């Protein structure tokens, strides 16, 4: 923000539902909590079918810069195939990353100072992407040139627990910490909630998720929390909604999400609600 560098480029890798976009937005919020410096914009390259769409995106970024804000741009699925070529969009970013300029078909146009966050959708981690850039295919797609222009890359760990159904409550899987951080962030949106029942927190930390962070966020956002100060089990979404976001095969083939929740409730229902002390 403060130095003379014009474009900062970061790549985030991780499996589906690992929370890559969540991490990017949390980083931006930590740096600019008031929202006075950054203006966020997301472009999903899987929806682009023509180079003109990318030029239009660069023009939108240029407009943000001219308005006096720093564009904080998420390039989702930057490594998607284009014209039958794996990661076929990479060469289009070389000039913007290097010179903070883009070619609009007639002349070079300045982008100004901006932050690019490239979110992977094909490669599972930076190691896989780096190895690909050294292959013949990667070299043809300018993978090495693209990778050399990145300032940093980060692998986002999964929120899926690796233990079997009978062991998930006892395993010290770090995925629980990842979930806890995300639960905290999602609960910030529930302004009235001051406490959470232990069985609800345990459920959110341990339930097998169908679509990773997206499912976790949906379960919390679909809970009825508008008029309560304590998040309890009966505030969770109805069974038909939960079943869309819970991987019941990860619980037990013979049981449902409601039995899973009942097991937790029997063990923890006598414990008092936990205060969300960070709200104070």
Coordinates of C-alpha atoms in Angstrom, one line a residue:
X1 CA 0.0 0.0 0.0
X2 CA 2.7 2.4 1.0
X3 CA 5.6 1.7 -1.3
X4 CA 6.0 2.4 -5.0
X5 CA 5.1 -1.1 -6.2
X6 CA 2.1 -1.0 -8.4
X7 CA 0.8 -4.6 -8.5
X8 CA 1.0 -7.2 -5.7
X9 CA 0.2 -10.7 -6.9
X10 CA -0.7 -13.6 -4.6
X11 CA -1.9 -17.1 -5.5
X12 CA -4.1 -19.2 -3.2
X13 CA -4.5 -22.9 -3.7
X14 CA -6.6 -25.5 -2.0
X15 CA -9.3 -28.1 -2.6
X16 CA -13.0 -27.3 -3.3
X17 CA -14.6 -25.7 -0.3
X18 CA -11.4 -25.1 1.5
X19 CA -12.2 -21.4 1.9
X20 CA -9.7 -19.7 -0.5
X21 CA -12.0 -16.7 -1.1
X22 CA -12.7 -16.5 2.6
X23 CA -9.0 -16.3 3.4
X24 CA -8.4 -13.6 0.8
X25 CA -11.3 -11.5 2.2
X26 CA -10.1 -11.9 5.7
X27 CA -6.6 -10.7 4.8
X28 CA -8.1 -7.7 3.1
X29 CA -10.3 -6.9 6.2
X30 CA -7.4 -7.3 8.6
X31 CA -5.3 -4.8 6.6
X32 CA -8.2 -2.4 5.8
X33 CA -10.9 -2.9 8.5
X34 CA -12.7 0.3 7.7
X35 CA -12.9 -0.3 4.0
X36 CA -11.4 3.1 3.2
X37 CA -8.5 1.8 1.1
X38 CA -9.7 -1.2 -0.8
X39 CA -12.5 -1.8 -3.2
X40 CA -13.2 -5.5 -3.7
X41 CA -14.1 -7.1 -7.0
X42 CA -14.3 -10.8 -8.0
X43 CA -14.0 -12.1 -11.6
X44 CA -14.5 -15.8 -12.2
X45 CA -12.6 -16.8 -15.3
X46 CA -14.7 -19.9 -15.8
X47 CA -17.4 -17.5 -16.9
X48 CA -15.2 -15.8 -19.5
X49 CA -15.4 -17.1 -23.1
X50 CA -13.8 -14.2 -24.9
X51 CA -10.6 -12.1 -24.4
X52 CA -12.9 -9.0 -24.6
X53 CA -14.4 -10.1 -21.2
X54 CA -11.0 -9.9 -19.6
X55 CA -10.3 -6.5 -21.2
X56 CA -13.6 -5.3 -19.8
X57 CA -12.5 -6.5 -16.4
X58 CA -9.3 -4.6 -16.6
X59 CA -11.2 -1.5 -17.5
X60 CA -13.3 -1.9 -14.4
X61 CA -10.2 -2.2 -12.3
X62 CA -8.8 0.9 -14.0
X63 CA -12.0 2.8 -13.0
X64 CA -11.6 1.8 -9.4
X65 CA -8.0 3.2 -9.4
X66 CA -9.2 6.4 -10.9
X67 CA -11.7 6.8 -8.1
X68 CA -8.9 6.8 -5.6
X69 CA -9.2 3.3 -4.2
X70 CA -6.9 0.3 -4.4
X71 CA -8.6 -2.5 -6.4
X72 CA -8.5 -5.8 -4.4
X73 CA -9.2 -8.2 -7.1
X74 CA -10.0 -11.9 -6.8
X75 CA -9.3 -13.8 -10.0
X76 CA -11.3 -17.0 -9.2
X77 CA -10.4 -20.2 -11.1
X78 CA -7.5 -18.4 -12.8
X79 CA -6.1 -21.8 -13.8
X80 CA -9.2 -22.9 -15.7
X81 CA -8.8 -24.2 -19.3
X82 CA -9.3 -21.8 -22.2
X83 CA -9.5 -22.7 -25.9
X84 CA -8.7 -26.3 -24.9
X85 CA -5.5 -25.2 -23.2
X86 CA -5.0 -25.9 -19.5
X87 CA -4.6 -22.6 -17.6
X88 CA -5.0 -20.9 -20.9
X89 CA -5.5 -17.4 -19.5
X90 CA -2.1 -17.1 -17.8
X91 CA -0.4 -15.2 -20.7
X92 CA -3.1 -12.5 -20.5
X93 CA -1.9 -11.5 -17.0
X94 CA 1.8 -11.2 -17.7
X95 CA 1.8 -7.5 -18.7
X96 CA -0.6 -6.4 -15.9
X97 CA 1.4 -8.2 -13.3
X98 CA 4.7 -6.9 -14.5
X99 CA 3.9 -3.3 -15.7
X100 CA 0.5 -2.6 -14.2
X101 CA -0.8 -2.1 -17.7
X102 CA -3.1 -3.9 -20.1
X103 CA -3.6 -3.7 -23.9
X104 CA -7.1 -2.7 -24.9
X105 CA -6.7 -3.6 -28.6
X106 CA -5.3 -0.1 -29.5
X107 CA -2.9 1.0 -26.9
X108 CA -1.5 0.2 -23.4
X109 CA -3.7 1.4 -20.5
X110 CA -2.5 2.0 -17.0
X111 CA -4.1 0.0 -14.2
X112 CA -2.6 1.9 -11.2
X113 CA -1.8 0.3 -7.9
X114 CA -3.8 -2.9 -7.3
X115 CA -3.7 -6.2 -5.5
X116 CA -4.4 -9.4 -7.5
X117 CA -5.3 -12.6 -5.7
X118 CA -5.3 -15.6 -8.0
X119 CA -7.5 -18.4 -6.6
X120 CA -6.9 -21.8 -8.0
X121 CA -9.6 -24.1 -9.1
X122 CA -7.6 -26.8 -11.0
X123 CA -4.3 -27.3 -9.2
X124 CA -4.7 -28.5 -5.6
X125 CA -1.6 -26.7 -4.2
X126 CA 1.4 -24.6 -5.2
X127 CA 3.7 -27.6 -5.6
X128 CA 1.4 -29.2 -8.2
X129 CA 1.2 -25.8 -10.1
X130 CA 4.9 -25.2 -9.9
X131 CA 5.7 -28.7 -11.3
X132 CA 3.2 -28.1 -14.1
X133 CA 4.9 -24.8 -15.1
X134 CA 8.1 -26.8 -15.9
X135 CA 6.3 -29.2 -18.2
X136 CA 6.2 -28.6 -22.0
X137 CA 2.5 -27.7 -21.7
X138 CA 3.2 -25.3 -18.8
X139 CA 6.0 -23.6 -20.8
X140 CA 3.7 -23.2 -23.8
X141 CA 1.1 -21.5 -21.6
X142 CA 3.7 -19.2 -20.1
X143 CA 3.4 -20.9 -16.7
X144 CA 7.0 -20.2 -15.7
X145 CA 6.7 -16.5 -16.6
X146 CA 3.4 -16.2 -14.6
X147 CA 4.8 -18.0 -11.6
X148 CA 7.9 -15.8 -11.5
X149 CA 5.7 -12.7 -11.3
X150 CA 3.9 -14.0 -8.2
X151 CA 4.9 -12.3 -5.0
X152 CA 3.6 -15.1 -2.8
X153 CA 1.5 -18.2 -2.7
X154 CA -0.4 -19.9 0.0
X155 CA -1.9 -23.4 0.3
X156 CA -5.2 -23.3 2.2
X157 CA -5.7 -26.5 4.3
X158 CA -9.0 -28.4 4.2
X159 CA -11.8 -28.1 6.8
X160 CA -12.6 -31.8 6.3
X161 CA -11.8 -34.0 9.2
X162 CA -9.6 -37.0 8.3
X163 CA -10.7 -39.3 11.1
X164 CA -13.4 -41.9 10.8
X165 CA -17.0 -41.4 12.2
X166 CA -16.1 -43.0 15.5
X167 CA -12.9 -40.9 16.1
X168 CA -13.7 -37.4 15.0
X169 CA -14.4 -36.1 18.5
X170 CA -11.1 -37.3 19.8
X171 CA -8.7 -36.5 17.0
X172 CA -6.6 -33.3 17.3
X173 CA -7.1 -32.6 13.6
X174 CA -6.0 -29.0 12.8
X175 CA -9.0 -28.8 10.5
X176 CA -11.0 -28.1 13.7
X177 CA -9.0 -24.9 14.2
X178 CA -9.6 -23.8 10.6
X179 CA -13.3 -24.3 11.2
X180 CA -13.2 -22.5 14.5
X181 CA -11.7 -19.4 12.8
X182 CA -14.4 -19.5 10.1
X183 CA -17.2 -20.1 12.5
X184 CA -16.1 -17.0 14.4
X185 CA -16.1 -14.9 11.3
X186 CA -19.5 -16.1 10.2
X187 CA -21.0 -15.5 13.6
X188 CA -19.9 -11.9 13.3
X189 CA -22.8 -11.5 10.9
X190 CA -25.2 -12.5 13.6
X191 CA -25.1 -9.2 15.5
X192 CA -27.4 -10.2 18.3
X193 CA -25.7 -13.5 19.3
X194 CA -23.7 -13.3 22.5
X195 CA -23.4 -17.0 23.5
X196 CA -23.4 -20.4 21.8
X197 CA -24.6 -23.7 23.2
X198 CA -21.6 -26.2 23.5
X199 CA -23.5 -28.9 21.5
X200 CA -24.0 -26.4 18.6
X201 CA -20.4 -25.5 18.6
X202 CA -19.3 -29.1 18.7
X203 CA -21.7 -29.9 15.9
X204 CA -20.3 -27.2 13.7
X205 CA -16.7 -28.3 14.5
X206 CA -17.3 -32.0 13.8
X207 CA -20.1 -32.5 11.3
X208 CA -18.9 -33.9 7.9
X209 CA -19.5 -31.1 5.4
X210 CA -20.8 -31.8 1.9
X211 CA -19.1 -28.7 0.3
X212 CA -16.5 -27.6 2.8
X213 CA -16.6 -23.9 3.9
X214 CA -19.5 -23.1 1.7
X215 CA -21.7 -25.7 3.5
X216 CA -20.4 -24.4 6.9
X217 CA -21.3 -20.8 6.0
X218 CA -24.7 -21.9 4.7
X219 CA -25.6 -23.8 7.8
X220 CA -24.9 -20.8 10.0
X221 CA -26.5 -18.2 7.7
X222 CA -29.6 -20.4 7.4
X223 CA -30.0 -20.7 11.2
X224 CA -32.7 -18.6 12.8
X225 CA -30.5 -16.1 14.7
X226 CA -32.2 -12.8 14.1
X227 CA -34.1 -12.6 17.5
X228 CA -31.9 -14.6 19.8
X229 CA -28.8 -13.9 21.9
X230 CA -27.9 -17.6 22.4
X231 CA -27.3 -19.9 19.4
X232 CA -29.0 -23.2 20.4
X233 CA -29.6 -26.5 18.6
X234 CA -33.2 -25.6 17.7
X235 CA -32.0 -22.5 15.8
X236 CA -30.2 -24.7 13.3
X237 CA -31.8 -25.1 9.8
X238 CA -34.5 -27.8 9.4
X239 CA -33.4 -31.3 8.4
X240 CA -34.0 -30.9 4.7
X241 CA -31.6 -28.0 4.6
X242 CA -29.0 -29.6 6.8
X243 CA -29.0 -32.7 4.7
X244 CA -28.0 -30.6 1.6
X245 CA -24.9 -29.5 3.4
X246 CA -23.9 -32.5 5.5
X247 CA -22.1 -35.5 4.1
X248 CA -24.1 -38.2 5.9
X249 CA -21.7 -40.9 4.5
X250 CA -19.1 -39.4 6.8
X251 CA -21.3 -39.9 9.8
X252 CA -22.5 -43.4 9.3
X253 CA -24.4 -45.1 6.5
X254 CA -27.1 -46.2 8.9
X255 CA -27.6 -42.8 10.7
X256 CA -28.8 -39.3 9.8
X257 CA -27.6 -35.9 10.7
X258 CA -30.3 -35.6 13.4
X259 CA -29.0 -38.7 15.2
X260 CA -25.5 -37.2 15.0
X261 CA -26.8 -34.0 16.6
X262 CA -28.7 -36.0 19.2
X263 CA -25.5 -37.8 20.2
X264 CA -23.7 -34.5 20.8
X265 CA -26.7 -33.1 22.7
X266 CA -26.8 -36.0 25.1
X267 CA -23.1 -35.6 25.9
X268 CA -23.1 -31.8 26.3
X269 CA -26.6 -30.5 27.0
X270 CA -25.8 -30.0 30.7
X271 CA -23.0 -27.6 29.9
X272 CA -23.8 -23.9 30.1
X273 CA -23.7 -21.7 26.9
X274 CA -20.2 -20.4 26.0
X275 CA -19.8 -16.6 25.9
X276 CA -18.5 -15.2 22.7
X277 CA -16.0 -13.0 24.5
X278 CA -14.5 -11.5 21.4
X279 CA -17.9 -9.7 21.0
X280 CA -17.1 -7.5 24.0

